[in-house]
Short mmCIF file of C-alpha atoms and ligand atoms in Angstrom, two decimals:
data_model
loop_
_atom_site.label_atom_id
_atom_site.label_comp_id
_atom_site.label_asym_id
_atom_site.label_seq_id
_atom_site.Cartn_x
_atom_site.Cartn_y
_atom_site.Cartn_z
CA UNK A 3 0.00 0.00 0.00
CA UNK A 4 1.27 3.44 -0.90
CA UNK A 5 2.16 5.95 1.76
CA UNK A 6 0.43 9.17 0.74
CA UNK A 7 0.70 12.55 2.41
CA UNK A 8 0.64 16.31 1.99
CA UNK A 9 3.70 18.55 2.18
CA UNK A 10 2.98 21.02 4.98
CA UNK A 11 6.32 22.81 5.15
CA UNK A 12 9.45 23.15 3.09
CA UNK A 13 12.81 24.18 4.36
CA UNK A 14 16.05 23.91 2.45
CA UNK A 15 15.98 20.40 1.03
CA UNK A 16 13.62 18.96 3.58
CA UNK A 17 9.89 18.50 3.35
CA UNK A 18 7.58 17.93 6.24
CA UNK A 19 4.90 15.55 5.06
CA UNK A 20 1.64 14.97 6.89
CA UNK A 21 0.56 11.41 6.18
CA UNK A 22 -3.08 10.80 5.32
CA UNK A 23 -3.21 8.34 8.16
CA UNK A 24 -0.97 7.41 11.04
CA UNK A 25 1.65 4.86 10.04
CA UNK A 26 3.71 3.07 12.68
CA UNK A 27 2.84 5.77 15.13
CA UNK A 28 3.82 8.59 12.76
CA UNK A 29 1.54 11.31 11.46
CA UNK A 30 4.47 13.26 10.01
CA UNK A 31 7.63 12.28 8.19
CA UNK A 32 10.61 14.44 7.44
CA UNK A 33 11.44 13.79 3.81
CA UNK A 34 14.01 14.45 1.17
CA UNK A 35 13.31 14.36 -2.53
CA UNK A 36 14.29 11.32 -4.58
CA UNK A 37 17.06 12.07 -7.00
CA UNK A 38 14.93 11.11 -9.96
CA UNK A 39 12.64 14.00 -9.10
CA UNK A 40 15.63 16.31 -8.95
CA UNK A 41 16.81 15.05 -12.31
CA UNK A 42 13.57 15.87 -14.03
CA UNK A 43 13.49 19.24 -12.26
CA UNK A 44 10.30 18.39 -10.37
CA UNK A 45 9.87 20.98 -7.62
CA UNK A 46 8.07 20.12 -4.42
CA UNK A 47 5.74 22.75 -2.97
CA UNK A 48 3.79 23.13 0.20
CA UNK A 49 0.39 21.59 -0.46
CA UNK A 50 1.75 18.96 -2.81
CA UNK A 51 0.26 15.50 -2.53
CA UNK A 52 3.12 13.06 -2.44
CA UNK A 53 3.93 9.39 -2.43
CA UNK A 54 6.53 8.66 0.23
CA UNK A 55 9.07 5.92 -0.33
CA UNK A 56 11.75 4.31 1.79
CA UNK A 57 10.16 5.15 5.12
CA UNK A 58 12.49 4.93 8.07
CA UNK A 59 10.00 4.67 10.91
CA UNK A 60 12.70 4.66 13.53
CA UNK A 61 13.89 8.09 12.46
CA UNK A 62 10.54 9.37 11.22
CA UNK A 63 12.04 9.99 7.80
CA UNK A 64 11.36 9.15 4.20
CA UNK A 65 11.84 10.24 0.62
CA UNK A 66 9.34 11.82 -1.73
CA UNK A 67 9.11 9.56 -4.73
CA UNK A 68 6.31 11.14 -6.71
CA UNK A 69 4.05 14.17 -6.83
CA UNK A 70 0.38 13.83 -7.64
CA UNK A 71 -0.59 16.26 -10.45
CA UNK A 72 -1.64 19.60 -8.96
CA UNK A 73 -5.14 20.95 -9.16
CA UNK A 74 -3.92 24.53 -8.64
CA UNK A 75 -0.53 26.12 -8.25
CA UNK A 76 -0.13 29.54 -6.66
CA UNK A 77 3.17 31.25 -7.26
CA UNK A 78 3.22 33.78 -4.51
CA UNK A 79 3.18 32.33 -1.95
CA UNK A 80 4.14 28.99 -3.47
CA UNK A 81 1.24 26.70 -2.56
CA UNK A 82 -0.08 23.73 -4.49
CA UNK A 83 -3.66 22.43 -4.52
CA UNK A 84 -5.18 25.35 -2.61
CA UNK A 85 -8.80 25.90 -3.43
CA UNK A 86 -9.47 29.39 -2.15
CA UNK A 87 -7.95 32.63 -0.93
CA UNK A 88 -9.46 34.08 2.20
CA UNK A 89 -9.10 37.85 2.11
CA UNK A 90 -9.37 39.17 5.61
CA UNK A 91 -10.04 42.86 6.14
CA UNK A 92 -11.18 44.88 9.15
CA UNK A 93 -14.27 47.10 9.06
CA UNK A 94 -12.56 49.54 11.39
CA UNK A 95 -9.09 49.91 12.91
CA UNK A 96 -7.94 50.09 10.19
CA UNK A 97 -10.97 51.53 8.39
CA UNK A 98 -11.99 49.45 5.42
CA UNK A 99 -10.61 51.13 2.35
CA UNK A 100 -12.41 50.25 -0.88
CA UNK A 101 -9.37 50.91 -3.06
CA UNK A 102 -7.13 48.67 -1.04
CA UNK A 103 -9.81 46.01 -0.86
CA UNK A 104 -10.21 46.19 -4.60
CA UNK A 105 -6.51 45.66 -5.15
CA UNK A 106 -6.47 42.53 -3.04
CA UNK A 107 -9.63 41.23 -4.68
CA UNK A 108 -8.21 41.72 -8.13
CA UNK A 109 -4.98 40.01 -7.21
CA UNK A 110 -7.00 37.10 -5.87
CA UNK A 111 -9.21 37.03 -8.96
CA UNK A 112 -6.15 36.79 -11.17
CA UNK A 113 -5.30 33.39 -9.69
CA UNK A 114 -7.18 30.18 -10.37
CA UNK A 115 -8.29 30.08 -6.73
CA UNK A 116 -11.67 31.24 -5.48
CA UNK A 117 -11.59 34.50 -3.52
CA UNK A 118 -13.55 34.57 -0.26
CA UNK A 119 -14.06 37.79 1.60
CA UNK A 120 -14.22 38.04 5.36
CA UNK A 121 -14.64 41.28 7.28
CA UNK A 122 -13.40 41.31 10.85
CA UNK A 123 -13.97 43.61 13.84
CA UNK A 124 -17.69 43.85 13.32
CA UNK A 125 -17.91 44.70 17.01
CA UNK A 126 -16.55 48.13 16.08
CA UNK A 127 -19.37 49.21 13.76
CA UNK A 128 -23.14 49.18 14.08
CA UNK A 129 -25.54 46.86 12.27
CA UNK A 130 -26.63 49.54 9.79
CA UNK A 131 -23.10 50.15 8.56
CA UNK A 132 -22.48 46.43 8.30
CA UNK A 133 -25.59 46.20 6.18
CA UNK A 134 -24.37 49.06 3.97
CA UNK A 135 -21.12 47.23 3.35
CA UNK A 136 -22.97 43.99 2.66
CA UNK A 137 -25.12 45.68 0.02
CA UNK A 138 -22.20 47.54 -1.51
CA UNK A 139 -20.00 44.46 -1.75
CA UNK A 140 -22.85 42.43 -3.16
CA UNK A 141 -22.82 44.87 -6.05
CA UNK A 142 -19.14 44.18 -6.49
CA UNK A 143 -20.01 40.48 -6.75
CA UNK A 144 -19.03 39.35 -3.26
CA UNK A 145 -20.80 37.97 -0.25
CA UNK A 146 -18.58 38.71 2.73
CA UNK A 147 -18.68 36.91 6.06
CA UNK A 148 -18.82 39.39 8.93
CA UNK A 149 -16.91 38.29 12.01
CA UNK A 150 -15.44 39.51 15.23
CA UNK A 151 -12.49 37.47 16.35
CA UNK A 152 -12.43 39.39 19.62
CA UNK A 153 -16.10 38.71 20.41
CA UNK A 154 -16.03 35.29 18.77
CA UNK A 155 -18.88 36.17 16.44
CA UNK A 156 -19.47 34.74 12.99
CA UNK A 157 -16.67 32.23 13.33
CA UNK A 158 -18.96 29.25 12.76
CA UNK A 159 -19.85 30.50 9.28
CA UNK A 160 -16.22 31.04 8.49
CA UNK A 161 -15.24 27.61 9.77
CA UNK A 162 -17.86 26.12 7.49
CA UNK A 163 -16.23 27.80 4.49
CA UNK A 164 -12.76 26.64 5.53
CA UNK A 165 -13.62 23.05 6.43
CA UNK A 166 -12.02 20.37 4.27
CA UNK A 167 -10.41 22.85 1.93
CA UNK A 168 -6.95 24.29 1.55
CA UNK A 169 -7.11 28.05 2.01
CA UNK A 170 -4.50 30.75 1.68
CA UNK A 171 -5.08 33.61 4.13
CA UNK A 172 -4.20 37.12 3.00
CA UNK A 173 -4.93 40.69 3.96
CA UNK A 174 -3.25 43.88 5.12
CA UNK A 175 -1.59 44.06 8.50
CA UNK A 176 -3.58 44.88 11.58
CA UNK A 177 -6.84 43.34 10.40
CA UNK A 178 -6.63 40.38 12.76
CA UNK A 179 -5.04 37.58 10.73
CA UNK A 180 -2.83 36.38 13.57
CA UNK A 181 -5.69 36.65 16.03
CA UNK A 182 -7.94 34.67 13.71
CA UNK A 183 -5.46 31.90 13.06
CA UNK A 184 -4.74 31.68 16.77
CA UNK A 185 -8.45 31.34 17.43
CA UNK A 186 -9.09 28.76 14.73
CA UNK A 187 -6.03 26.69 15.57
CA UNK A 188 -5.32 27.04 19.29
CA UNK A 189 -2.27 24.84 18.96
CA UNK A 190 -0.57 27.58 16.95
CA UNK A 191 -0.84 29.90 19.92
CA UNK A 192 0.38 27.28 22.32
CA UNK A 193 3.61 27.01 20.47
CA UNK A 194 4.44 30.66 20.95
CA UNK A 195 6.43 30.35 24.11
CA UNK A 196 8.21 27.22 23.04
CA UNK A 197 10.28 28.43 20.19
CA UNK A 198 13.42 30.39 20.78
CA UNK A 199 14.06 33.64 18.98
CA UNK A 200 16.99 32.28 17.08
CA UNK A 201 14.82 29.82 15.24
CA UNK A 202 12.55 32.52 13.96
CA UNK A 203 14.92 33.71 11.32
CA UNK A 204 13.72 33.26 7.79
CA UNK A 205 10.24 32.18 8.78
CA UNK A 206 8.39 35.14 7.52
CA UNK A 207 10.17 35.84 4.36
CA UNK A 208 7.81 35.97 1.41
CA UNK A 209 8.87 32.58 0.19
CA UNK A 210 8.10 30.87 3.45
CA UNK A 211 4.78 29.09 3.69
CA UNK A 212 3.43 26.62 6.13
CA UNK A 213 0.17 24.74 6.22
CA UNK A 214 -1.82 24.33 9.41
CA UNK A 215 -4.44 21.76 10.03
CA UNK A 216 -7.85 23.03 11.03
CA UNK A 217 -9.64 21.17 13.82
CA UNK A 218 -12.61 20.51 11.52
CA UNK A 219 -10.42 19.35 8.66
CA UNK A 220 -8.83 21.42 5.95
CA UNK A 221 -5.57 23.29 5.78
CA UNK A 222 -4.72 26.93 6.22
CA UNK A 223 -1.69 28.54 4.61
CA UNK A 224 -0.37 31.42 6.57
CA UNK A 225 2.03 33.41 4.52
CA UNK A 226 2.99 36.97 3.98
CA UNK A 227 3.72 36.11 0.38
CA UNK A 228 0.41 36.63 -1.36
CA UNK A 229 0.07 40.27 -0.82
CA UNK A 230 1.92 42.30 -3.24
CA UNK A 231 -0.88 43.20 -5.55
CA UNK A 232 1.25 44.61 -8.29
CA UNK A 233 -1.40 43.69 -10.83
CA UNK A 234 0.83 41.80 -13.16
CA UNK A 235 -1.62 41.01 -15.85
CA UNK A 236 -2.45 41.74 -19.37
CA UNK A 237 -4.38 44.99 -19.74
CA UNK A 238 -6.95 43.12 -21.81
CA UNK A 239 -7.51 40.65 -18.99
CA UNK A 240 -8.00 43.14 -16.20
CA UNK A 241 -11.72 43.59 -16.71
CA UNK A 242 -12.30 39.88 -16.09
CA UNK A 243 -11.12 40.31 -12.54
CA UNK A 244 -14.14 42.48 -11.75
CA UNK A 245 -17.10 40.13 -11.26
CA UNK A 246 -19.60 42.94 -11.75
CA UNK A 247 -18.07 43.82 -15.13
CA UNK A 248 -17.67 40.19 -16.08
CA UNK A 249 -21.37 39.79 -15.63
CA UNK A 250 -22.34 42.87 -17.63
CA UNK A 251 -24.73 41.37 -20.01
CA UNK A 252 -23.34 41.76 -23.47
CA UNK A 253 -19.68 42.04 -22.55
CA UNK A 254 -18.00 44.27 -25.03
CA UNK A 255 -18.40 43.97 -28.73
CA UNK A 256 -14.89 45.11 -29.55
CA UNK A 257 -11.99 42.69 -29.49
CA UNK A 258 -9.17 45.00 -28.48
CA UNK A 259 -11.20 47.30 -26.30
CA UNK A 260 -9.69 48.57 -23.05
CA UNK A 261 -13.11 49.89 -22.05
CA UNK A 262 -11.73 53.35 -21.54
CA UNK A 263 -12.89 55.89 -24.06
CA UNK A 264 -13.90 53.67 -26.92
CA UNK A 265 -17.28 54.81 -28.22
CA UNK A 266 -20.20 52.40 -27.71
CA UNK A 267 -18.27 50.20 -25.26
CA UNK A 268 -20.80 48.42 -23.05
CA UNK A 269 -18.44 47.85 -20.15
CA UNK A 270 -17.62 51.50 -19.70
CA UNK A 271 -20.24 52.89 -17.43
CA UNK A 272 -22.00 53.40 -14.20
CA UNK A 273 -20.70 50.66 -11.94
CA UNK A 274 -19.05 51.79 -8.71
CA UNK A 275 -15.67 50.24 -9.31
CA UNK A 276 -15.34 51.51 -12.85
CA UNK A 277 -13.00 54.17 -11.49
CA UNK A 278 -10.93 51.44 -9.82
CA UNK A 279 -10.78 49.70 -13.16
CA UNK A 280 -9.51 52.85 -14.85
CA UNK A 281 -6.82 53.45 -12.25
CA UNK A 282 -5.60 49.86 -12.27
CA UNK A 283 -5.67 49.80 -16.04
CA UNK A 284 -3.44 52.87 -16.06
CA UNK A 285 -1.04 51.14 -13.71
CA UNK A 286 -1.00 47.97 -15.73
CA UNK A 287 -0.24 49.87 -18.90
CA UNK A 288 2.44 51.94 -17.20
CA UNK A 289 3.99 48.83 -15.76
CA UNK A 290 4.15 47.12 -19.13
CA UNK A 291 5.71 50.21 -20.61
CA UNK A 292 8.25 50.43 -17.82
CA UNK A 293 9.21 46.78 -18.11
CA UNK A 294 9.72 47.19 -21.80
CA UNK A 295 12.10 50.02 -21.14
CA UNK A 296 14.04 48.51 -18.25
CA UNK A 297 13.50 44.80 -17.97
CA UNK A 298 16.18 44.35 -15.30
CA UNK A 299 14.53 46.51 -12.73
CA UNK A 300 11.34 44.58 -12.47
CA UNK A 301 11.75 43.59 -8.87
CA UNK A 302 13.12 46.81 -7.50
CA UNK A 303 11.08 49.55 -9.08
CA UNK A 304 7.98 50.60 -7.33
CA UNK A 305 5.32 51.60 -9.70
CA UNK A 306 4.35 55.25 -9.61
CA UNK A 307 1.59 56.75 -11.58
CA UNK A 308 1.89 60.47 -11.93
CA UNK A 309 -1.15 62.28 -10.70
CA UNK A 310 -3.20 59.27 -9.63
CA UNK A 311 -2.98 60.14 -5.96
CA UNK A 312 -3.95 56.59 -5.04
CA UNK A 313 -0.63 54.84 -4.97
CA UNK A 314 -0.47 54.74 -1.19
CA UNK A 315 -2.90 51.90 -1.31
CA UNK A 316 -0.48 49.42 -2.68
CA UNK A 317 -0.46 46.70 -0.07
CA UNK A 318 2.99 45.25 0.30
CA UNK A 319 3.29 42.39 2.65
CA UNK A 320 7.00 42.43 2.44
CA UNK A 321 7.09 45.73 4.25
CA UNK A 322 9.15 45.76 7.40
CA UNK A 323 6.13 46.56 9.49
CA UNK A 324 4.30 43.48 8.37
CA UNK A 325 7.22 41.18 8.93
CA UNK A 326 7.63 42.46 12.44
CA UNK A 327 4.00 41.96 13.27
CA UNK A 328 3.68 38.54 11.82
CA UNK A 329 6.55 37.25 13.89
CA UNK A 330 4.10 37.15 16.72
CA UNK A 331 2.82 34.01 15.17
CA UNK A 332 5.28 31.32 15.94
CA UNK A 333 4.93 27.78 14.92
CA UNK A 334 6.79 24.66 14.21
CA UNK A 335 8.82 24.44 11.06
CA UNK A 336 11.14 21.84 9.71
CA UNK A 337 13.93 23.58 11.49
CA UNK A 338 12.27 22.72 14.82
CA UNK A 339 11.78 19.21 13.69
CA UNK A 340 15.39 18.79 12.67
CA UNK A 341 16.54 20.27 15.96
CA UNK A 342 14.14 18.19 17.98
CA UNK A 343 15.37 15.09 16.22
CA UNK A 344 18.92 16.06 16.99
CA UNK A 345 18.06 16.65 20.62
CA UNK A 346 16.48 13.25 20.89
CA UNK A 347 19.62 11.70 19.50
CA UNK A 348 21.79 13.36 22.13
P1 LIG B 427 -2.68 40.98 11.81
O1 LIG B 427 -1.65 42.05 11.62
O2 LIG B 427 -3.61 40.92 10.66
O3 LIG B 427 -2.09 39.64 12.15
O4 LIG B 427 -3.60 41.46 13.05
P2 LIG B 427 -3.55 41.01 14.59
O5 LIG B 427 -4.13 39.66 14.77
O6 LIG B 427 -2.18 41.26 15.11
O7 LIG B 427 -4.59 42.06 15.21
C1 LIG B 427 -4.38 43.45 15.16
C2 LIG B 427 -5.15 44.10 16.31
O8 LIG B 427 -6.54 43.97 16.12
C3 LIG B 427 -4.85 43.46 17.67
O9 LIG B 427 -4.73 44.50 18.61
C4 LIG B 427 -6.07 42.62 17.95
O10 LIG B 427 -6.32 42.45 19.31
C5 LIG B 427 -7.15 43.43 17.28
N1 LIG B 427 -8.32 42.63 16.88
C6 LIG B 427 -8.31 41.43 16.25
N2 LIG B 427 -9.58 40.99 16.05
C7 LIG B 427 -10.40 41.95 16.54
C8 LIG B 427 -11.84 42.07 16.61
O11 LIG B 427 -12.62 41.22 16.20
N3 LIG B 427 -12.32 43.22 17.18
C9 LIG B 427 -11.50 44.20 17.67
N4 LIG B 427 -12.06 45.26 18.22
N5 LIG B 427 -10.16 44.08 17.63
C10 LIG B 427 -9.60 42.98 17.07
ZN1 LIG B 428 -15.13 47.87 -24.20
#
């Protein structure tokens, strides 16, 4: 019988694999990658479904022999087989900003994963304002879940959406992501005191992802890596990332239309986020132009659009502030595992 499991963390050349069932007392194995996978250049990602070979039950180790074909593959953060992206925002503190929300939504829409919207801190605004947001976001094509992590409200609904699925959590800093994950997976919080500061290094770089198991089944990827909505897409594609425009009845009759000032364009019009569309379109076009001029600077140049006045809203999870805050969340990585194994040997 094949030993099948899911990669829940990657560090250097080691993969922590959670087995589908307990084998010989092991739920997890620390694995390397078989050289034949290396030879064919097969990368192993968090979320990958793998067949483990050569188990060494004594040591809790094994080797990944094969990867099951992926259903989805997210690049940033690198996560395989995730089904949805949970965008978490706060209604207040920080005040929900439609432009920023739009950016995250569009970034999520540009992946093959399903975006889910969740609005936290509902304890800070009254029912009427919640209702206003619900109506407004419905027009955008979304049906947000309103929660309060602090008051433990709405969490059941959210847990229902997360159960038995792999979800990538994203959102700006300060909205309650750490609090939420700590609430959903109490074991994450428990680990806080256990891990020494030295081990924290490298954990919250953008490339680092880890999957956590939800008590009701399903996996949660906590990573700072998703959130750099730099809208890398084709200008022609952008409109598809707005559900309310996507669903505009006749679409647009013109093939190369950017839905800007083309006469008789049916997308151009009276929907609330049309102005978001125009701004993001301008950025996308400017970005393409810039890359054409200086291809080498892609990663270092921050896009500026003269006169737009909205560029502050660019969420950048790699910002120092975010990294500092997310360190509060401490959990086990392969590094711990390797060190624990070493300690046991001593
Ligand atoms: P993160 O940066 O997204 O990980 O956000 P944190 O989890 O660190 O939370 C930021 C702040 O918001 C903390 O002071 C939390 O106590 C607070 N917070 C989280 N959830 C709620 C909530 O439901 N209501 C209120 N009023 N505050 C909350
Ligand atoms: Zn058009």
